[in-house]
Amino acid sequence: MKLNIPWLLWAIISSVYALEAAEAISPEKQLSTSGHTNNWAVLVSTSRFWFNYRHMANTLSLYRTVKRLGVPDSQIILMMADDIACNPRNAFPGTIFNNMDQAIDLYGDDIEVDYRGYEVTVENFVRLLTDRWDENQPRSKRLLTDENSNVFIYLTGHGGNEFLKFQDAEEIGAYDLADTFQQMHEKKRYKEIFFMIDTCQANTMYLRIYSPNILCVGSSRLDESSYSHHSDMDVGVAVIDRFTYYTLEFLEKIDKNSQTTIDKLFEEYTFENVHSHPGIRTDLYGRDPATVRLTDFFGNVQEVTVRDKNELLLSTVKSTRMQEGQLPVDDHEILRIPISNKGYESTALHQVSKKESQIIMAVLVAFLGLIWAVSKE
Amino acid sequence: MLQSKETPYSKVVRDRIVLVIALFVFCLGAPLFLYTTRVHRADLPVLELDQRVETFADSVKFRIPVYVNSTNEAAIAQIQSATDNYISTTTNLDLLWSLEFRPYTQEIDSYQDYVLSLIEDDESSLDHLTQSFVLSPFSKGITVVLPSSLSISNVSQYVTEVLFNQVFGSEIQMFSALKSNSLSSDMSFPYSTVFNVVFNLFVQDGTPVDWAIAEAVPLMQPIFQALQHYCKFKVSTQIQYYSKLTNEPTFNEEQNANIISQENLPTFVNFGDWNLHNHEVTPSINFVIYFSELNYENIPLLVEGSETNSFSIPQWGGVYIYNPALPPLEGSRIKISESELNKILDIFASQLFELLGVPSEPVSPLMRIDSFQRFSSYKNLKRSLDNLSALVKLSNSLIGISIPEATKTNVVDSMARFDEAVQNLSVADFSHALENSGISLESSDKAFFEKEMLQQAHFPNEHKLAIFLPLLGPICSIVLFGILKRFIAWKKNRSALSQTEKAKKEI
């Protein structure tokens, strides 16, 4: 038998390489950085009324978590009906609990609800994301993100196939949501978005999104309900949803400087836990979730710059000014192009003016008269 | 077959009524419905915008005048060609950015313009070639000392090196990064015409601490003055007590000090607990002086790896940890004096430069601010065109969105300012170019964020049917079926008539 030496050599070399390659793929993947400089959170509970206690508790639990992990309150937008804590049916007035052990009062003493009651509307939600307000809108109620912002968006409430109901009055469709994200993308209003939704048939809500760098998670797929976790017999209603319960259970173990990656959170989303099929959409997202830290969305980890030398700028600029003498400071009024107010009066939907309504009335009267005239014997 | 007892006259009346209602619905109702539910879409000046986007590279040009003070007349032309050559060969800024050398006259002030002084050093001999340069730490003066024997090409080569490595180095880097869109993460504050500067004193416990901030704030005024073309500053101050730390610092026995480790710095500012809110509409730059309660026990709190005991947080502000030079006396009230604050504000001034994105090179603040202003104008102009293009793209892709006249007004305004800025740039009036570019950016933002421009505020096309069907359905169906019925009856009638006529003819 003739040994094929080059073949043997190749086999040995390739097996060595294979070994090395196997070593290179270690279970711990390198963490990736998003390069964001600020974090924002938009937390929305779209329900009202006492029996939707759990939706308020869901939202407040996440509020508590993102705040605990360091996102400043000025960068958290909290939208909810806020009719639970002081509801006459609440046996524990002024409190909201997310667990029957009643260990954590979520309502606490430091809650800043940005949009409450009937302010929780589709219009306000879309306005918030696209930042389309008049100039009187306070800064604390605006989502002032830029191209370096990581945004966590959490929605909970009652939903259906490709829609989410807002307070029994209206609904937002999956297409509207997708278009809104696209507008944010066009205006460079985010670096990355983590979109989480806990409703019935939640996964249908993110299917229409087409803008890049959005990581989506939903609690249940088409034709599936999302279930509540447990009821508190003293409160009398369900206090938290399963999906959010397991999310929180995991996040409670995270601290501000945690290096835990987001795929570990996804591992919690099993059918055994949630009793529905949670969905994860990563095709729009540029990074591998196994390399993304949770604190990229849930914390406020910023890269700080330590200053080690003093430039004595104050005295330098001051002496510059002094040497400059009393040079005339060039601060003449800059020219302004006049803007006519006419443009601002135009509105998208036609407002019927008084005169127009008079004309319409007159035409209607004439019309009735005409009918009377033609039918008269 | 049962005969209708209807008189022919009532038949005619019914016909007329159907006719009148149908005419009413189609001639008046339908146009009125379309008119009142239409989405207004203003005609955006797309062509004009496209033209500006296309000619952006040709129209936006930075020609920086440098006045050369030299006895050698030929030097200017030589240096000019050497620098032009350098820009076209080693950078991607051809056409966009260049230096323009002009002869120096007495009226030129080195605090206003760049002045390059070439000094010939006669003392040095041939074998002892010494070339050196001095950058003024205050003004925009550049002095290059050369041996007189040096050949003119060597002179220009050396001057080019000095200019591009020492004076304009960071500016060129920023420009080329922005031009190639590779500015990966910009940590500086986004442009705004007004910033609030908030000086905070956060005290760990409740013991009163005084600070001479009212006297110290005017010290910052020259800095604000120097940046006046970029933005305006509004200053406010506050003291907060009982400001607990989120992470306990670690005690270092060697230094007898508490150390805040590098990894705890990002979470040093306790956003959840410290009251950092303010209700301004414009963005705020926060400067925090932190006063630890251990100061009373003479244990300093130190930032790991920082000599100045300070650090800055991008797009938020700066932090300085205060430790008194001398341990405070028992029971005495601590006051941070004006001279101490002077030192602290010095650090904050450097941090302010850093937070706004002013380059750290060269030494002279005038040169740094100059570079910053040019770079910012370029960035603003680029961004405002980006915004407007995004707006046009959006208005084309979302059919249901309304484009109010105000958006158009702002687009036109933004483009007018853009043109003005370009005009300013062509005459090297960089400070006004910056102001105009800023307004152009602001207008383009306003155009994009116009309140009325909201798809959801009106009925999206998919929802229109659902909303109007209950309203229009009954009317339309009645009218439609009425007309159909009359039409069928009329046709029947006609065929019956023609048959009787045929029958008559046959007879």
Coordinates of C-alpha atoms in Angstrom, one line a residue, chain A residues 320 323-324 327, chain B residues 65-67 69 104-117 136-143 364-367 370:
Chain A
T320 CA -6.3 87.0 25.9
Q323 CA -4.3 91.8 25.6
E324 CA -7.0 92.2 23.1
L327 CA -11.8 95.5 20.9
Chain B
P65 CA -6.4 83.3 5.5
V66 CA -2.9 83.2 7.0
Y67 CA -0.8 86.3 7.0
N69 CA 5.3 88.1 7.9
Y104 CA 1.3 90.7 6.3
T105 CA 0.5 94.4 6.9
Q106 CA 0.6 96.5 10.0
E107 CA -3.2 96.5 10.4
I108 CA -3.4 92.7 10.8
D109 CA -4.1 91.7 14.4
S110 CA -2.9 88.3 15.5
Y111 CA -5.9 88.0 17.8
Q112 CA -8.2 88.2 14.8
D113 CA -6.3 86.3 12.1
Y114 CA -3.5 83.8 11.9
V115 CA -0.1 85.4 11.6
L116 CA 2.8 83.4 10.5
S117 CA 6.1 85.1 11.3
S136 CA 1.6 81.7 20.9
P137 CA -0.4 80.4 23.9
F138 CA -2.8 83.3 23.7
S139 CA -3.2 84.6 20.2
K140 CA -3.2 83.1 16.7
G141 CA 0.4 83.9 16.1
I142 CA 2.8 81.3 14.8
T143 CA 6.5 82.1 14.8
S364 CA -4.0 78.7 22.3
P365 CA -7.7 78.8 23.1
L366 CA -8.3 81.2 20.3
M367 CA -6.9 78.7 17.8
D370 CA -11.5 78.9 15.7

